[in-house]
Amino acid sequence: MDPWVLWLIASGLFVAGELAGGDLFLLMLGGGALGGMTVALLGGPLFLQLIAFIVVSAVLLALVRPLAKRHLVDRTPEQLDGVATLIGRTAKVTRPVDGHGGRIQLGADEWTARSQYGGDTFPVGATVRILQVEGATAVVGDALELE
């Protein structure tokens, strides 16, 4: 098998490994392997192929990787997930809510709820805002007061 084919396979394996990791390290090594492949295609000996691999990988790791990582981090907004997506949303009271309990309707889901302050009560039909979630219980407050 020709050496350039081995370098191409190595590059593909580095890139495939990068897909699993996502740290951009293996991707830079894949670029270095393409450098080794280029020297092999030009007929260079093995030691020159290895030097090309090392040099290209080092340049990519030192110059391109930090820029690419910064670009990815700066351009990717923080994603809220789980119950954090519920904070700030409004819901309708389906059973009176006080400091001890109650129920609210949020979209198609019904949640156990309690008021943020023990003295606050919300009658059936009132609109409340979810302030936080503790386990499976939404802690709610007056939706109009918080706007």
mmCIF file of C-alpha atoms in Angstrom:
data_model
loop_
_atom_site.group_PDB
_atom_site.id
_atom_site.type_symbol
_atom_site.label_atom_id
_atom_site.label_comp_id
_atom_site.label_asym_id
_atom_site.label_seq_id
_atom_site.Cartn_x
_atom_site.Cartn_y
_atom_site.Cartn_z
ATOM 1 C CA MET A 1 0.000 0.000 0.000
ATOM 2 C CA ASP A 2 1.314 3.462 -0.884
ATOM 3 C CA PRO A 3 2.371 5.660 2.058
ATOM 4 C CA TRP A 4 0.053 8.490 1.005
ATOM 5 C CA VAL A 5 -2.948 6.149 1.400
ATOM 6 C CA LEU A 6 -1.872 5.354 4.970
ATOM 7 C CA TRP A 7 -1.619 9.087 5.723
ATOM 8 C CA LEU A 8 -5.090 9.606 4.245
ATOM 9 C CA ILE A 9 -6.490 6.794 6.386
ATOM 10 C CA ALA A 10 -4.774 8.259 9.459
ATOM 11 C CA SER A 11 -6.271 11.659 8.680
ATOM 12 C CA GLY A 12 -9.733 10.135 8.365
ATOM 13 C CA LEU A 13 -9.338 8.322 11.671
ATOM 14 C CA PHE A 14 -8.242 11.538 13.400
ATOM 15 C CA VAL A 15 -11.252 13.369 11.997
ATOM 16 C CA ALA A 16 -13.582 10.537 13.051
ATOM 17 C CA GLY A 17 -12.100 10.658 16.540
ATOM 18 C CA GLU A 18 -12.679 14.404 16.591
ATOM 19 C CA LEU A 19 -16.364 13.859 15.968
ATOM 20 C CA ALA A 20 -16.486 11.868 19.201
ATOM 21 C CA GLY A 21 -14.417 14.333 21.239
ATOM 22 C CA GLY A 22 -15.080 17.816 19.912
ATOM 23 C CA ASP A 23 -11.959 19.449 21.369
ATOM 24 C CA LEU A 24 -10.429 20.257 17.934
ATOM 25 C CA PHE A 25 -7.173 18.507 18.922
ATOM 26 C CA LEU A 26 -7.602 15.420 16.746
ATOM 27 C CA LEU A 27 -8.824 17.592 13.875
ATOM 28 C CA MET A 28 -5.497 19.430 13.902
ATOM 29 C CA LEU A 29 -3.641 16.107 13.888
ATOM 30 C CA GLY A 30 -5.794 15.110 10.907
ATOM 31 C CA GLY A 31 -4.537 18.229 9.141
ATOM 32 C CA GLY A 32 -0.974 17.233 10.020
ATOM 33 C CA ALA A 33 -1.602 13.808 8.520
ATOM 34 C CA LEU A 34 -2.672 15.532 5.303
ATOM 35 C CA GLY A 35 0.684 17.339 5.379
ATOM 36 C CA GLY A 36 2.435 13.985 5.658
ATOM 37 C CA MET A 37 0.299 12.683 2.812
ATOM 38 C CA THR A 38 1.299 15.637 0.627
ATOM 39 C CA VAL A 39 5.002 14.927 1.152
ATOM 40 C CA ALA A 40 4.368 11.235 0.400
ATOM 41 C CA LEU A 41 2.586 12.156 -2.848
ATOM 42 C CA LEU A 42 5.577 14.294 -3.816
ATOM 43 C CA GLY A 43 7.820 11.263 -3.289
ATOM 44 C CA GLY A 44 9.470 12.418 -0.061
ATOM 45 C CA PRO A 45 11.053 9.849 2.260
ATOM 46 C CA LEU A 46 9.376 8.708 5.476
ATOM 47 C CA PHE A 47 11.403 11.008 7.759
ATOM 48 C CA LEU A 48 10.267 14.058 5.724
ATOM 49 C CA GLN A 49 6.673 12.814 5.893
ATOM 50 C CA LEU A 50 6.946 12.574 9.679
ATOM 51 C CA ILE A 51 8.533 16.037 9.901
ATOM 52 C CA ALA A 52 5.706 17.467 7.748
ATOM 53 C CA PHE A 53 3.150 15.761 10.002
ATOM 54 C CA ILE A 54 4.753 17.196 13.154
ATOM 55 C CA VAL A 55 5.254 20.712 11.751
ATOM 56 C CA VAL A 56 1.784 21.038 10.224
ATOM 57 C CA SER A 57 0.149 19.615 13.364
ATOM 58 C CA ALA A 58 2.127 21.984 15.606
ATOM 59 C CA VAL A 59 1.235 25.025 13.484
ATOM 60 C CA LEU A 60 -2.425 24.072 13.430
ATOM 61 C CA LEU A 61 -2.457 23.423 17.181
ATOM 62 C CA ALA A 62 -0.670 26.690 17.976
ATOM 63 C CA LEU A 63 -2.432 29.034 15.550
ATOM 64 C CA VAL A 64 -5.677 27.635 14.190
ATOM 65 C CA ARG A 65 -7.067 25.693 17.162
ATOM 66 C CA PRO A 66 -7.199 28.671 19.604
ATOM 67 C CA LEU A 67 -8.921 30.826 16.982
ATOM 68 C CA ALA A 68 -11.398 28.089 16.100
ATOM 69 C CA LYS A 69 -12.209 27.360 19.751
ATOM 70 C CA ARG A 70 -12.712 31.054 20.501
ATOM 71 C CA HIS A 71 -14.954 31.383 17.456
ATOM 72 C CA LEU A 72 -17.054 28.398 18.548
ATOM 73 C CA VAL A 73 -17.391 29.604 22.144
ATOM 74 C CA ASP A 74 -18.150 33.228 21.248
ATOM 75 C CA ARG A 75 -20.704 32.293 18.604
ATOM 76 C CA THR A 76 -22.543 29.622 20.617
ATOM 77 C CA PRO A 77 -25.152 31.041 23.020
ATOM 78 C CA GLU A 78 -25.729 29.267 26.291
ATOM 79 C CA GLN A 79 -28.590 26.845 25.926
ATOM 80 C CA LEU A 80 -31.059 26.556 28.759
ATOM 81 C CA ASP A 81 -32.293 23.045 29.276
ATOM 82 C CA GLY A 82 -34.439 21.075 31.648
ATOM 83 C CA VAL A 83 -36.460 22.998 34.202
ATOM 84 C CA ALA A 84 -34.382 26.149 33.623
ATOM 85 C CA THR A 85 -36.516 26.725 30.512
ATOM 86 C CA LEU A 86 -39.590 27.139 32.727
ATOM 87 C CA ILE A 87 -38.284 30.033 34.808
ATOM 88 C CA GLY A 88 -40.121 33.249 33.956
ATOM 89 C CA ARG A 89 -42.985 31.569 32.106
ATOM 90 C CA THR A 90 -46.566 32.189 33.130
ATOM 91 C CA ALA A 91 -49.128 29.558 34.047
ATOM 92 C CA LYS A 92 -52.800 29.358 35.072
ATOM 93 C CA VAL A 93 -53.795 28.206 38.551
ATOM 94 C CA THR A 94 -56.002 25.071 38.432
ATOM 95 C CA ARG A 95 -56.193 24.506 42.209
ATOM 96 C CA PRO A 96 -55.679 27.339 44.689
ATOM 97 C CA VAL A 97 -51.970 27.950 45.341
ATOM 98 C CA ASP A 98 -50.615 29.018 48.717
ATOM 99 C CA GLY A 99 -47.425 28.495 50.684
ATOM 100 C CA HIS A 100 -48.214 24.802 51.160
ATOM 101 C CA GLY A 101 -49.302 23.709 47.714
ATOM 102 C CA GLY A 102 -51.646 23.925 44.775
ATOM 103 C CA ARG A 103 -51.642 23.154 41.047
ATOM 104 C CA ILE A 104 -50.872 25.136 37.925
ATOM 105 C CA GLN A 105 -51.372 24.465 34.213
ATOM 106 C CA LEU A 106 -48.345 25.190 32.017
ATOM 107 C CA GLY A 107 -49.173 24.407 28.405
ATOM 108 C CA ALA A 108 -50.407 20.816 28.394
ATOM 109 C CA ASP A 109 -48.634 19.982 31.667
ATOM 110 C CA GLU A 110 -49.999 20.322 35.167
ATOM 111 C CA TRP A 111 -47.512 21.039 37.942
ATOM 112 C CA THR A 112 -47.562 21.042 41.701
ATOM 113 C CA ALA A 113 -46.952 24.602 42.848
ATOM 114 C CA ARG A 114 -46.543 26.716 45.949
ATOM 115 C CA SER A 115 -46.296 30.444 46.405
ATOM 116 C CA GLN A 116 -42.943 32.103 46.943
ATOM 117 C CA TYR A 117 -44.119 33.771 50.124
ATOM 118 C CA GLY A 118 -46.222 31.744 52.564
ATOM 119 C CA GLY A 119 -48.848 34.486 52.862
ATOM 120 C CA ASP A 120 -49.509 34.786 49.128
ATOM 121 C CA THR A 121 -52.507 32.900 47.757
ATOM 122 C CA PHE A 122 -53.646 32.611 44.162
ATOM 123 C CA PRO A 123 -57.212 31.560 43.285
ATOM 124 C CA VAL A 124 -58.218 29.234 40.451
ATOM 125 C CA GLY A 125 -57.850 31.019 37.106
ATOM 126 C CA ALA A 126 -55.161 33.447 38.295
ATOM 127 C CA THR A 127 -52.049 33.909 36.168
ATOM 128 C CA VAL A 128 -48.774 33.281 38.008
ATOM 129 C CA ARG A 129 -45.129 33.442 36.990
ATOM 130 C CA ILE A 130 -42.750 30.555 37.696
ATOM 131 C CA LEU A 131 -39.842 31.886 39.751
ATOM 132 C CA GLN A 132 -37.965 28.654 40.390
ATOM 133 C CA VAL A 133 -38.440 24.901 40.394
ATOM 134 C CA GLU A 134 -37.685 22.773 43.436
ATOM 135 C CA GLY A 135 -37.878 19.113 42.523
ATOM 136 C CA ALA A 136 -41.296 18.657 40.915
ATOM 137 C CA THR A 137 -42.778 21.791 42.492
ATOM 138 C CA ALA A 138 -42.918 25.167 40.798
ATOM 139 C CA VAL A 139 -42.411 28.142 43.096
ATOM 140 C CA VAL A 140 -44.651 30.917 41.765
ATOM 141 C CA GLY A 141 -45.326 34.602 42.258
ATOM 142 C CA ASP A 142 -47.793 37.176 40.964
ATOM 143 C CA ALA A 143 -47.336 37.498 37.195
ATOM 144 C CA LEU A 144 -48.480 41.127 37.023
ATOM 145 C CA GLU A 145 -46.348 42.294 39.947
ATOM 146 C CA LEU A 146 -43.127 41.022 38.363
ATOM 147 C CA GLU A 147 -43.502 42.699 34.943
#
